[in-house]
Coordinates of C-alpha atoms in Angstrom, one line a residue:
M1 CA 152.3 131.5 63.6
S2 CA 155.7 130.1 64.7
Q3 CA 157.1 126.6 65.1
V4 CA 156.8 125.4 68.7
T5 CA 159.1 122.7 70.2
L6 CA 157.9 121.1 73.4
V7 CA 160.3 119.2 75.7
R8 CA 159.2 117.0 78.6
H9 CA 161.3 117.5 81.7
G10 CA 164.0 114.9 82.5
Q11 CA 163.2 112.1 85.0
A12 CA 162.0 113.7 88.2
N13 CA 162.0 112.3 91.8
S14 CA 159.7 109.4 90.8
G15 CA 160.0 107.8 94.2
S16 CA 157.8 110.5 95.8
N17 CA 154.1 110.4 96.2
D18 CA 153.4 114.1 96.4
E19 CA 153.7 117.1 94.2
H20 CA 156.5 118.9 96.2
G21 CA 158.7 115.8 96.6
Y22 CA 158.4 114.8 92.9
D23 CA 159.4 118.3 91.7
K24 CA 163.1 118.0 91.0
L25 CA 165.3 116.3 88.5
S26 CA 166.9 113.0 89.4
D27 CA 170.5 112.4 88.6
L28 CA 169.4 110.6 85.5
G29 CA 167.0 113.5 84.6
W30 CA 170.0 115.9 84.6
Q31 CA 171.9 113.5 82.4
Q32 CA 169.0 113.0 79.9
T33 CA 168.5 116.8 79.5
G34 CA 172.2 117.5 79.3
W35 CA 172.5 115.0 76.4
L36 CA 169.5 116.7 74.7
G37 CA 171.1 120.1 75.0
N38 CA 174.3 118.7 73.4
Y39 CA 172.2 117.1 70.7
F40 CA 170.5 120.4 69.8
D41 CA 173.9 122.1 69.7
S42 CA 175.5 119.3 67.5
V43 CA 172.7 119.6 64.8
G44 CA 172.6 123.4 64.9
E45 CA 169.1 123.5 66.4
R46 CA 168.5 127.1 67.5
F47 CA 165.6 128.7 69.3
D48 CA 164.7 132.4 69.5
R49 CA 162.6 132.1 72.6
I50 CA 162.8 129.8 75.6
Y51 CA 159.8 129.2 77.9
S52 CA 159.1 127.0 80.9
G53 CA 156.6 126.4 83.6
T54 CA 157.4 127.6 87.1
L55 CA 158.0 124.1 88.5
T56 CA 161.5 123.3 89.6
R57 CA 161.9 120.4 87.2
H58 CA 160.9 122.6 84.2
V59 CA 163.4 125.3 85.1
E60 CA 166.1 122.7 85.8
T61 CA 165.5 121.1 82.4
A62 CA 166.0 124.3 80.6
K63 CA 169.2 125.0 82.6
S64 CA 170.5 121.5 82.0
M65 CA 170.0 121.9 78.2
G66 CA 172.3 124.9 78.4
F67 CA 169.7 127.6 77.6
P68 CA 169.5 131.0 79.2
E69 CA 166.9 131.7 81.9
P70 CA 163.5 130.8 80.4
V71 CA 160.4 133.0 80.5
Q72 CA 158.5 131.2 83.3
D73 CA 154.7 131.0 82.9
P74 CA 152.5 129.1 85.4
R75 CA 150.1 128.2 82.6
L76 CA 152.8 125.8 81.4
N77 CA 152.7 123.9 84.7
E78 CA 151.6 120.3 84.9
V79 CA 148.2 119.1 86.1
A80 CA 148.3 118.4 89.8
Y81 CA 148.1 114.7 89.3
F82 CA 149.0 113.6 92.9
D83 CA 146.3 115.9 94.3
L84 CA 143.7 114.6 91.9
S85 CA 144.7 111.0 92.6
A86 CA 144.6 111.5 96.4
K87 CA 141.2 113.1 96.2
M88 CA 139.9 110.4 93.9
H89 CA 141.0 107.8 96.5
E90 CA 139.4 109.8 99.4
Q91 CA 136.2 110.6 97.6
M92 CA 135.6 107.6 95.3
G93 CA 137.6 104.8 97.0
I94 CA 139.9 104.3 93.9
K95 CA 143.4 103.8 95.2
P96 CA 146.5 105.5 93.7
P97 CA 148.6 103.3 91.4
E98 CA 151.6 101.4 92.9
N99 CA 153.4 100.6 89.7
R100 CA 153.4 101.5 86.0
D101 CA 150.9 98.8 85.0
E102 CA 148.4 100.2 87.5
F103 CA 149.2 103.8 86.4
V104 CA 148.3 102.9 82.8
N105 CA 144.7 102.1 83.9
H106 CA 144.5 104.8 86.5
L107 CA 145.4 107.9 84.5
P108 CA 142.4 107.7 82.1
L109 CA 140.1 107.2 85.1
V110 CA 141.5 110.3 86.7
F111 CA 141.0 112.5 83.7
T112 CA 137.5 111.2 83.0
A113 CA 136.3 111.7 86.6
W114 CA 137.9 115.1 86.7
R115 CA 136.3 116.2 83.4
E116 CA 132.9 115.0 84.6
G117 CA 133.2 116.9 87.9
Q118 CA 133.2 113.7 90.0
I119 CA 136.3 114.8 92.0
E120 CA 135.5 117.6 94.3
D121 CA 137.7 120.5 95.7
T122 CA 140.4 120.2 93.0
I123 CA 143.1 122.8 92.6
E124 CA 141.6 123.6 89.2
T125 CA 138.9 122.2 87.0
Y126 CA 139.5 120.2 83.9
A127 CA 138.1 123.0 81.8
E128 CA 140.5 125.5 83.5
F129 CA 143.4 123.2 82.7
E130 CA 142.4 122.8 79.1
G131 CA 141.7 126.5 78.8
R132 CA 145.1 127.6 80.1
V133 CA 147.0 125.1 77.9
D134 CA 145.1 126.4 74.8
D135 CA 145.7 130.0 75.7
V136 CA 149.4 129.9 76.3
L137 CA 150.2 127.5 73.5
H138 CA 148.6 129.8 70.9
E139 CA 150.1 132.9 72.5
I140 CA 153.6 131.4 72.2
A141 CA 152.8 130.3 68.6
A142 CA 151.8 133.8 67.7
G143 CA 155.2 135.2 68.7
K144 CA 158.1 135.8 66.4
G145 CA 160.8 133.2 65.9
R146 CA 161.1 129.5 66.9
A147 CA 160.1 128.7 70.5
L148 CA 161.1 126.0 72.9
V149 CA 158.9 125.1 75.9
S150 CA 160.1 123.1 78.9
T151 CA 157.1 121.5 80.5
S152 CA 155.5 118.1 81.5
G153 CA 153.9 115.1 79.8
G154 CA 150.3 115.8 80.8
W155 CA 150.6 119.4 79.5
I156 CA 152.1 118.2 76.2
A157 CA 149.3 115.6 75.8
M158 CA 146.7 118.3 76.4
S159 CA 148.4 120.7 74.0
I160 CA 148.2 118.1 71.3
K161 CA 144.6 117.5 72.1
V162 CA 143.6 121.2 71.8
A163 CA 145.7 121.6 68.6
M164 CA 144.5 118.5 66.9
G165 CA 141.0 118.1 68.3
L166 CA 141.6 114.7 70.0
Q167 CA 139.1 113.0 72.2
L168 CA 139.9 112.7 75.9
N169 CA 140.7 108.9 75.8
S170 CA 143.2 109.5 73.0
M171 CA 144.8 112.3 75.0
A172 CA 145.2 110.1 78.0
R173 CA 146.8 107.4 76.0
L174 CA 149.3 109.9 74.5
A175 CA 150.2 111.1 78.0
L176 CA 151.1 107.5 79.0
T177 CA 153.7 107.2 76.2
I178 CA 155.6 110.5 76.6
M179 CA 159.2 109.8 77.6
N180 CA 161.4 111.9 79.9
S181 CA 163.3 114.6 77.9
S182 CA 161.3 113.7 74.7
V183 CA 160.9 116.3 71.9
H184 CA 157.6 117.2 70.2
Q185 CA 157.1 119.8 67.5
M186 CA 154.1 121.7 66.2
H187 CA 154.2 123.7 63.0
P188 CA 151.6 126.2 61.6
V189 CA 149.5 124.6 58.9
G190 CA 146.8 126.8 57.6
A191 CA 145.2 128.7 60.5
G192 CA 146.3 126.3 63.3
L193 CA 149.1 124.2 64.7
T194 CA 149.7 120.6 63.5
L195 CA 151.8 118.0 65.3
T196 CA 154.8 117.1 63.1
Q197 CA 157.0 115.3 65.6
F198 CA 156.1 113.2 68.7
N199 CA 158.1 111.7 71.5
A200 CA 161.5 111.9 69.7
V201 CA 164.6 111.0 71.8
P202 CA 167.5 111.1 69.2
H203 CA 169.8 111.9 72.1
L204 CA 169.0 108.5 73.7
A205 CA 169.2 106.4 70.5
D206 CA 172.7 105.2 71.0
P207 CA 172.7 101.6 72.4
D208 CA 174.8 102.9 75.4
R209 CA 172.1 105.4 76.3
Q210 CA 168.9 103.3 75.7
Y211 CA 168.7 102.5 79.4
A212 CA 167.9 106.2 79.8
Q213 CA 164.7 106.0 77.8
T214 CA 162.3 106.3 80.8
F215 CA 158.7 107.2 81.3
I216 CA 158.6 107.9 85.0

């Protein structure tokens, strides 16, 4: 198996309340990911393979980092959170969050209700999401050379869950902490992948850049 580096996309259009409107980098998102690309270059970080989801923010993140056109795979796409949240509101009366504090409590509720089949008519089931993450993560890890994946926070949290055998509540808490443009690494240990780096933002460590350490 090969080392896999996961990068969460830069800040997206967080003022939107639907999937389409959210799916593009903000000006700060372009800056965050540009800095990350410069950091990789400055420390001699090289990747043999570049992957991304098919979402605009994933492809823009790879571009902003200065990488060639990534191999796009829809299995690397984020869970359709806005759709789940809207259906949860419609079907269960639980309103979508209006700020980060509400989001912290809301996300675990969404994932739990989704897993238990309490949200009807979803774009995909919880099991389908978990399955596609597991499949593509291990396919990429089975390839030759070091791989970089441009994706989203929920996808990264689920990939850690399937690699490390976490419980759902632990996975949801991880998802809440993942910063925009953060770096996560998995290395092969024995027959599986082990998380060796989580939520690193060395490109935002300088005091002049700490304002760019964002979650949404």
